[in-house]
Amino acid sequence: MGTQTSVEPRTRPRAPGAVLIRYMQVALMVRLASEGARVALVVLAVDRTGSAAFGGALVAALLVPGLVAAPPAGALADRVRRRRLFHAGALVGHGLGLAAVAGLTGRAPAPVALAAAGAAGCCTPLVTGGLTSLLGDLLPPAALGRAFSLDAVTYNLAGIAGPALVSVLAAAVGPAPALLALGAVAVAGGLLVLSLPLRPRPAPDGPALRPGDVKAAAVLLVRDPPLRSLTWASGLGQFGIGALPVVCVLLATRYQAPWAAGGLMTVMAVGSLAGSLAYAWRPWGDRRPERTVLAMLCATGVPLAAVSWTGGPLAAAVGFALAGCCTGPLFAALLAGRDRYAPPAARTQVFTLGASVKSAFSAAGAALAGACQAAGPARLVLAVACCQVAAAALGALLLRRRRAAGDTST
């Protein structure tokens, strides 16, 4: 299946550097709020209700609706005329939902607080993949390789700084004000979207959203070889990565080093940030992003496999840092590949649905690791490494079918 050509000219701003900085401000603000909220919800629930289980339910209410809402949200984003208003409204809605949870938890019936978290969660596809999909319309093609690398940096920074910010604010002013502050940051980021130079689309022919639009991206992720390879290879790789928080807790027990339970994941996140920055400086794999993804999957697995034979937490930290350095370019290349191979009419859907596939695989990996913890940390981390290699093999197999069909598009 060949790559479809755009029927809508992309916006070419006169100062792409300034536009990219403005975009990164938006992305960092809303993603910081989203990442921090996962911690803030649990802390708030324990403070107000004394129940960590209810905190987990709030987190689930925030995350699960995003998986369900991704296809229709992406389809609507691909059809709506005034994209700035649409995306700004979604991000503002996410922030207002978080603020509502801060006011309702422990003071209103539990289903009401869960509904508010769910409403915020319905907007998360546009916080992640939906926002990234705008880069192709904001910047010229020559700037996209570096832009996707810097976009990956916003995910890294948000993942590191969001929980840390919540910890500081919760200790200083309390968990409810901390969550309110996150909501305000998301609202401010949403309003900043209005300053992005996104041109209105022409009036659509027919209804704003048709039933066939919702499944367009799903068909592409199954039938289009590059997108199929990118999606399912990265999904299988994320299945292993999703198990790592459980593995790190087990490794901390094995090493008798409590700091390693969260510290190893932090080290990996810092490594990913470094890898993203290095790839932004020199995006060496942007010509064939699908091949870069497969190479980085294999590279991620090697240091993780070595961790299974390490005898101490410092050596394990080195392995996690090296693995993180590989996941940075991997994610940047994944974003670039989605943008390159997705047809304009379904670009946002490809981003939102692809992100949801990764999230679902990650959750499944965490659940399976928890169920298999009796296998021990060494075997589990080796299984995570094998997942990366298996994911690369799967992606290569799906790309081979492309060549056999005689598709030469890139």
Tab-separated table of C-alpha atoms in Angstrom, residues 58-409:
chain	number	residue	atom	x	y	z
A	58	LEU	CA	-8.961	7.500	40.126
A	59	VAL	CA	-5.805	6.814	38.112
A	60	ALA	CA	-7.608	4.082	36.183
A	61	ALA	CA	-10.513	6.457	35.557
A	62	LEU	CA	-8.025	8.959	34.148
A	63	LEU	CA	-6.209	6.472	31.905
A	64	VAL	CA	-8.774	3.956	30.625
A	65	PRO	CA	-11.190	6.416	28.935
A	66	GLY	CA	-8.293	7.713	26.860
A	67	LEU	CA	-7.847	4.277	25.306
A	68	VAL	CA	-11.515	4.173	24.328
A	69	ALA	CA	-11.718	7.806	23.228
A	70	ALA	CA	-8.610	7.714	21.016
A	71	PRO	CA	-10.285	6.614	17.736
A	72	PRO	CA	-13.227	9.063	17.808
A	73	ALA	CA	-11.081	11.895	19.194
A	74	GLY	CA	-8.508	11.409	16.455
A	75	ALA	CA	-11.165	11.116	13.759
A	76	LEU	CA	-12.853	14.296	14.921
A	77	ALA	CA	-9.517	16.132	15.075
A	78	ASP	CA	-8.852	15.109	11.467
A	79	ARG	CA	-12.208	16.515	10.323
A	80	VAL	CA	-12.739	19.639	12.422
A	81	ARG	CA	-12.208	22.957	10.643
A	82	ARG	CA	-10.960	25.191	13.450
A	83	ARG	CA	-8.220	23.063	14.886
A	84	ARG	CA	-6.869	25.633	17.305
A	85	LEU	CA	-10.215	25.926	19.049
A	86	PHE	CA	-10.689	22.158	19.070
A	87	HIS	CA	-7.280	21.304	20.516
A	88	ALA	CA	-7.342	24.226	22.934
A	89	GLY	CA	-10.763	23.146	24.168
A	90	ALA	CA	-9.599	19.576	24.721
A	91	LEU	CA	-6.521	20.625	26.690
A	92	VAL	CA	-8.461	23.155	28.745
A	93	GLY	CA	-11.051	20.447	29.401
A	94	HIS	CA	-8.312	18.135	30.641
A	95	GLY	CA	-7.111	20.768	33.079
A	96	LEU	CA	-10.602	21.627	34.304
A	97	GLY	CA	-11.295	17.933	34.846
A	98	LEU	CA	-8.209	17.606	37.044
A	99	ALA	CA	-9.245	20.683	39.014
A	100	ALA	CA	-12.726	19.228	39.476
A	101	VAL	CA	-11.286	16.010	40.885
A	102	ALA	CA	-9.288	18.068	43.393
A	103	GLY	CA	-12.505	19.622	44.650
A	104	LEU	CA	-14.688	16.513	44.551
A	105	THR	CA	-12.501	13.756	45.991
A	106	GLY	CA	-13.548	12.978	49.545
A	107	ARG	CA	-16.283	15.623	49.476
A	108	ALA	CA	-18.668	14.237	46.870
A	109	PRO	CA	-19.820	10.663	46.229
A	110	ALA	CA	-17.047	8.512	44.806
A	111	PRO	CA	-18.767	7.999	41.413
A	112	VAL	CA	-18.864	11.771	40.897
A	113	ALA	CA	-15.118	12.122	41.466
A	114	LEU	CA	-14.479	9.125	39.215
A	115	ALA	CA	-16.667	10.678	36.505
A	116	ALA	CA	-14.655	13.911	36.673
A	117	ALA	CA	-11.422	11.943	36.319
A	118	GLY	CA	-12.953	10.059	33.402
A	119	ALA	CA	-13.923	13.306	31.697
A	120	ALA	CA	-10.340	14.522	32.000
A	121	GLY	CA	-9.152	11.163	30.688
A	122	CYS	CA	-11.253	11.440	27.540
A	123	CYS	CA	-9.065	14.392	26.547
A	124	THR	CA	-5.725	12.604	27.047
A	125	PRO	CA	-5.432	11.338	23.427
A	126	LEU	CA	-5.096	14.973	22.382
A	127	VAL	CA	-2.530	15.638	25.117
A	128	THR	CA	-0.268	12.949	23.683
A	129	GLY	CA	-0.574	11.799	20.074
A	130	GLY	CA	-3.087	14.428	19.029
A	131	LEU	CA	-0.754	17.242	19.963
A	132	THR	CA	2.240	15.616	18.271
A	133	SER	CA	0.267	15.230	15.043
A	134	LEU	CA	0.131	19.021	14.708
A	135	LEU	CA	3.873	19.281	14.107
A	136	GLY	CA	3.502	18.193	10.489
A	137	ASP	CA	1.252	21.188	9.833
A	138	LEU	CA	3.271	23.664	11.879
A	139	LEU	CA	6.752	23.075	10.478
A	140	PRO	CA	8.410	22.505	7.093
A	141	PRO	CA	9.478	18.914	6.319
A	142	ALA	CA	13.174	19.697	6.785
A	143	ALA	CA	12.572	20.645	10.423
A	144	LEU	CA	10.429	17.664	11.384
A	145	GLY	CA	13.202	15.208	12.274
A	146	ARG	CA	14.588	17.502	14.957
A	147	ALA	CA	11.088	18.575	16.005
A	148	PHE	CA	9.948	15.034	16.757
A	149	SER	CA	13.115	14.462	18.786
A	150	LEU	CA	12.395	17.578	20.830
A	151	ASP	CA	8.790	16.489	21.213
A	152	ALA	CA	10.088	13.234	22.687
A	153	VAL	CA	12.088	15.394	25.102
A	154	THR	CA	8.849	16.930	26.409
A	155	TYR	CA	7.590	13.441	27.271
A	156	ASN	CA	10.875	12.672	29.053
A	157	LEU	CA	10.885	15.932	30.996
A	158	ALA	CA	7.231	15.579	31.942
A	159	GLY	CA	7.770	12.012	33.130
A	160	ILE	CA	10.646	13.113	35.355
A	161	ALA	CA	9.474	16.539	36.522
A	162	GLY	CA	5.723	15.877	36.856
A	163	PRO	CA	5.872	13.441	39.793
A	164	ALA	CA	8.706	15.448	41.384
A	165	LEU	CA	6.660	18.656	41.177
A	166	VAL	CA	3.690	16.938	42.794
A	167	SER	CA	5.867	15.674	45.636
A	168	VAL	CA	7.173	19.177	46.339
A	169	LEU	CA	3.777	20.885	46.099
A	170	ALA	CA	1.964	18.230	48.119
A	171	ALA	CA	4.513	18.550	50.909
A	172	ALA	CA	4.391	22.354	50.826
A	173	VAL	CA	0.694	23.172	50.370
A	174	GLY	CA	-1.156	19.834	50.318
A	175	PRO	CA	-2.277	17.351	47.658
A	176	ALA	CA	-5.477	19.166	46.644
A	177	PRO	CA	-3.713	22.465	45.851
A	178	ALA	CA	-1.040	20.453	44.049
A	179	LEU	CA	-3.654	18.889	41.767
A	180	LEU	CA	-5.323	22.277	41.293
A	181	ALA	CA	-1.971	23.707	40.229
A	182	LEU	CA	-1.554	20.925	37.674
A	183	GLY	CA	-5.020	21.668	36.329
A	184	ALA	CA	-4.145	25.349	36.014
A	185	VAL	CA	-0.948	24.495	34.124
A	186	ALA	CA	-2.927	22.344	31.682
A	187	VAL	CA	-5.496	25.119	31.176
A	188	ALA	CA	-2.722	27.633	30.505
A	189	GLY	CA	-1.143	25.258	28.004
A	190	GLY	CA	-4.480	24.802	26.281
A	191	LEU	CA	-4.971	28.540	25.942
A	192	LEU	CA	-1.480	28.843	24.490
A	193	VAL	CA	-2.565	26.555	21.629
A	194	LEU	CA	-4.567	29.510	20.329
A	195	SER	CA	-1.277	31.215	19.433
A	196	LEU	CA	-0.119	28.378	17.154
A	197	PRO	CA	-0.353	29.185	13.408
A	198	LEU	CA	-2.807	26.469	12.373
A	199	ARG	CA	-4.887	27.358	9.338
A	200	PRO	CA	-8.573	26.436	9.323
A	201	ARG	CA	-9.427	23.534	7.065
A	202	PRO	CA	-11.867	23.908	4.170
A	203	ALA	CA	-15.469	23.097	5.000
A	204	PRO	CA	-15.833	19.281	4.946
A	205	ASP	CA	-18.055	17.544	2.447
A	206	GLY	CA	-20.828	15.766	4.303
A	207	PRO	CA	-21.134	15.341	8.078
A	208	ALA	CA	-18.310	16.407	10.392
A	209	LEU	CA	-17.727	12.819	11.475
A	210	ARG	CA	-18.781	9.684	9.626
A	211	PRO	CA	-18.766	6.144	11.039
A	212	GLY	CA	-16.109	5.095	8.536
A	213	ASP	CA	-13.761	7.848	9.739
A	214	VAL	CA	-13.451	6.277	13.183
A	215	LYS	CA	-12.027	3.019	11.852
A	216	ALA	CA	-9.781	4.552	9.164
A	217	ALA	CA	-6.667	4.529	11.333
A	218	ALA	CA	-7.320	0.996	12.568
A	219	VAL	CA	-7.383	-0.221	8.972
A	220	LEU	CA	-4.104	1.572	8.256
A	221	LEU	CA	-2.402	0.077	11.304
A	222	VAL	CA	-3.314	-3.387	10.062
A	223	ARG	CA	-2.823	-3.029	6.294
A	224	ASP	CA	-0.230	-0.318	5.649
A	225	PRO	CA	3.200	-2.018	5.969
A	226	PRO	CA	5.284	0.830	7.458
A	227	LEU	CA	2.572	1.878	9.904
A	228	ARG	CA	1.829	-1.742	10.736
A	229	SER	CA	5.486	-2.399	11.476
A	230	LEU	CA	5.906	0.757	13.553
A	231	THR	CA	2.743	0.184	15.555
A	232	TRP	CA	3.011	-3.474	16.463
A	233	ALA	CA	6.776	-3.556	16.895
A	234	SER	CA	6.684	-0.581	19.260
A	235	GLY	CA	3.650	-2.075	20.999
A	236	LEU	CA	5.377	-5.384	21.683
A	237	GLY	CA	8.464	-3.531	22.865
A	238	GLN	CA	6.301	-1.468	25.210
A	239	PHE	CA	4.813	-4.691	26.565
A	240	GLY	CA	8.241	-5.396	28.022
A	241	ILE	CA	8.918	-1.827	29.125
A	242	GLY	CA	5.593	-1.779	30.954
A	243	ALA	CA	6.842	-4.604	33.168
A	244	LEU	CA	9.925	-2.685	34.307
A	245	PRO	CA	8.373	-0.861	37.318
A	246	VAL	CA	7.509	-4.261	38.805
A	247	VAL	CA	10.933	-5.625	37.874
A	248	CYS	CA	12.659	-2.660	39.530
A	249	VAL	CA	10.887	-3.299	42.823
A	250	LEU	CA	12.027	-6.922	42.710
A	251	LEU	CA	15.576	-5.889	41.810
A	252	ALA	CA	15.647	-3.469	44.750
A	253	THR	CA	14.743	-6.348	47.056
A	254	ARG	CA	17.376	-8.582	45.484
A	255	TYR	CA	20.090	-5.939	45.865
A	256	GLN	CA	18.815	-4.798	49.289
A	257	ALA	CA	18.834	-1.254	47.910
A	258	PRO	CA	15.454	0.462	48.482
A	259	TRP	CA	16.426	3.438	46.313
A	260	ALA	CA	16.558	1.171	43.265
A	261	ALA	CA	12.770	0.590	43.297
A	262	GLY	CA	12.174	4.013	41.790
A	263	GLY	CA	15.741	5.013	41.098
A	264	LEU	CA	16.325	2.571	38.253
A	265	MET	CA	13.294	3.897	36.368
A	266	THR	CA	14.459	7.462	37.002
A	267	VAL	CA	17.908	6.613	35.642
A	268	MET	CA	16.290	5.103	32.553
A	269	ALA	CA	14.154	8.224	32.075
A	270	VAL	CA	17.243	10.436	32.317
A	271	GLY	CA	18.990	8.214	29.779
A	272	SER	CA	15.996	8.524	27.470
A	273	LEU	CA	16.136	12.300	27.831
A	274	ALA	CA	19.823	12.274	26.912
A	275	GLY	CA	19.143	10.037	23.918
A	276	SER	CA	16.342	12.294	22.705
A	277	LEU	CA	18.533	15.383	22.985
A	278	ALA	CA	21.381	13.679	21.127
A	279	TYR	CA	19.008	12.569	18.377
A	280	ALA	CA	17.568	16.090	18.151
A	281	TRP	CA	21.087	17.421	17.644
A	282	ARG	CA	21.768	14.913	14.874
A	283	PRO	CA	18.691	12.925	13.706
A	284	TRP	CA	20.731	10.329	11.843
A	285	GLY	CA	17.834	7.930	11.246
A	286	ASP	CA	15.126	10.213	9.885
A	287	ARG	CA	15.411	8.960	6.292
A	288	ARG	CA	13.976	5.554	7.178
A	289	PRO	CA	12.403	5.953	10.622
A	290	GLU	CA	10.899	2.464	10.591
A	291	ARG	CA	14.377	0.947	10.362
A	292	THR	CA	15.617	3.210	13.133
A	293	VAL	CA	12.824	1.972	15.395
A	294	LEU	CA	13.768	-1.654	14.769
A	295	ALA	CA	17.473	-1.000	15.349
A	296	MET	CA	16.793	0.848	18.588
A	297	LEU	CA	14.515	-1.928	19.836
A	298	CYS	CA	17.401	-4.378	19.504
A	299	ALA	CA	19.798	-1.895	21.086
A	300	THR	CA	17.440	-1.409	24.040
A	301	GLY	CA	17.347	-5.128	24.704
A	302	VAL	CA	21.124	-5.614	24.950
A	303	PRO	CA	21.843	-3.621	28.157
A	304	LEU	CA	18.627	-4.884	29.751
A	305	ALA	CA	19.740	-8.453	29.111
A	306	ALA	CA	23.053	-7.641	30.782
A	307	VAL	CA	21.187	-6.453	33.893
A	308	SER	CA	20.002	-10.010	34.526
A	309	TRP	CA	23.629	-10.981	35.260
A	310	THR	CA	24.595	-7.935	37.320
A	311	GLY	CA	25.330	-8.383	40.983
A	312	GLY	CA	24.658	-4.898	42.285
A	313	PRO	CA	22.418	-1.848	41.873
A	314	LEU	CA	25.071	0.423	40.363
A	315	ALA	CA	25.790	-1.964	37.501
A	316	ALA	CA	22.043	-2.353	36.983
A	317	ALA	CA	21.688	1.434	36.898
A	318	VAL	CA	24.271	1.599	34.113
A	319	GLY	CA	22.286	-0.966	32.130
A	320	PHE	CA	19.045	0.939	32.628
A	321	ALA	CA	20.707	4.213	31.631
A	322	LEU	CA	22.078	2.695	28.420
A	323	ALA	CA	18.681	1.203	27.606
A	324	GLY	CA	17.110	4.610	28.163
A	325	CYS	CA	19.598	6.218	25.783
A	326	CYS	CA	18.211	3.911	23.085
A	327	THR	CA	14.537	4.539	23.830
A	328	GLY	CA	14.948	8.278	23.184
A	329	PRO	CA	15.835	7.931	19.471
A	330	LEU	CA	13.372	5.038	19.211
A	331	PHE	CA	10.453	7.208	20.281
A	332	ALA	CA	11.518	10.157	18.122
A	333	ALA	CA	11.780	7.887	15.068
A	334	LEU	CA	8.395	6.361	15.878
A	335	LEU	CA	6.778	9.806	15.857
A	336	ALA	CA	8.524	10.726	12.616
A	337	GLY	CA	7.380	7.479	10.994
A	338	ARG	CA	3.770	8.016	11.968
A	339	ASP	CA	3.855	11.486	10.454
A	340	ARG	CA	5.571	10.342	7.264
A	341	TYR	CA	3.370	7.361	6.449
A	342	ALA	CA	-0.034	8.475	7.748
A	343	PRO	CA	-2.308	9.989	5.067
A	344	PRO	CA	-3.402	13.555	5.863
A	345	ALA	CA	-7.052	12.564	6.290
A	346	ALA	CA	-6.174	10.189	9.146
A	347	ARG	CA	-2.952	11.631	10.560
A	348	THR	CA	-4.257	12.519	14.007
A	349	GLN	CA	-6.061	9.187	14.276
A	350	VAL	CA	-2.823	7.335	13.551
A	351	PHE	CA	-1.087	9.243	16.335
A	352	THR	CA	-3.847	8.873	18.913
A	353	LEU	CA	-4.610	5.235	18.164
A	354	GLY	CA	-0.919	4.332	17.982
A	355	ALA	CA	-0.361	5.894	21.402
A	356	SER	CA	-3.328	3.960	22.784
A	357	VAL	CA	-1.949	0.684	21.435
A	358	LYS	CA	1.324	1.343	23.250
A	359	SER	CA	-0.501	2.202	26.471
A	360	ALA	CA	-2.564	-0.973	26.296
A	361	PHE	CA	0.540	-3.110	25.738
A	362	SER	CA	2.296	-1.358	28.614
A	363	ALA	CA	-0.588	-2.028	30.993
A	364	ALA	CA	-0.700	-5.678	29.931
A	365	GLY	CA	3.039	-6.019	30.517
A	366	ALA	CA	2.758	-4.570	34.006
A	367	ALA	CA	-0.124	-6.886	34.857
A	368	LEU	CA	1.700	-9.975	33.583
A	369	ALA	CA	4.894	-9.046	35.429
A	370	GLY	CA	2.930	-8.716	38.646
A	371	ALA	CA	1.387	-12.127	38.123
A	372	CYS	CA	4.775	-13.717	37.315
A	373	GLN	CA	6.897	-12.089	40.018
A	374	ALA	CA	7.641	-15.524	41.477
A	375	ALA	CA	9.933	-16.083	38.481
A	376	GLY	CA	12.372	-13.640	40.046
A	377	PRO	CA	13.873	-10.358	38.819
A	378	ALA	CA	16.680	-11.889	36.751
A	379	ARG	CA	14.339	-13.933	34.588
A	380	LEU	CA	11.836	-11.108	34.301
A	381	VAL	CA	14.366	-8.507	33.159
A	382	LEU	CA	15.722	-11.033	30.660
A	383	ALA	CA	12.161	-11.539	29.397
A	384	VAL	CA	11.830	-7.768	28.999
A	385	ALA	CA	15.025	-7.742	26.935
A	386	CYS	CA	13.752	-10.613	24.798
A	387	CYS	CA	10.556	-8.640	24.165
A	388	GLN	CA	12.616	-5.886	22.558
A	389	VAL	CA	14.401	-8.293	20.220
A	390	ALA	CA	11.156	-10.100	19.402
A	391	ALA	CA	9.529	-6.743	18.661
A	392	ALA	CA	12.307	-5.866	16.220
A	393	ALA	CA	11.922	-9.248	14.518
A	394	LEU	CA	8.162	-8.746	14.238
A	395	GLY	CA	8.628	-5.296	12.745
A	396	ALA	CA	11.134	-6.596	10.206
A	397	LEU	CA	8.742	-9.378	9.208
A	398	LEU	CA	5.923	-6.902	8.646
A	399	LEU	CA	8.211	-4.733	6.520
A	400	ARG	CA	9.294	-7.710	4.407
A	401	ARG	CA	5.698	-8.120	3.263
A	402	ARG	CA	5.913	-4.556	2.011
A	403	ARG	CA	8.877	-5.348	-0.218
A	404	ALA	CA	7.287	-8.569	-1.441
A	405	ALA	CA	4.258	-6.559	-2.554
A	406	GLY	CA	6.509	-4.258	-4.563
A	407	ASP	CA	5.739	-1.125	-2.558
A	408	THR	CA	8.663	1.257	-2.935
A	409	SER	CA	7.272	4.283	-1.144
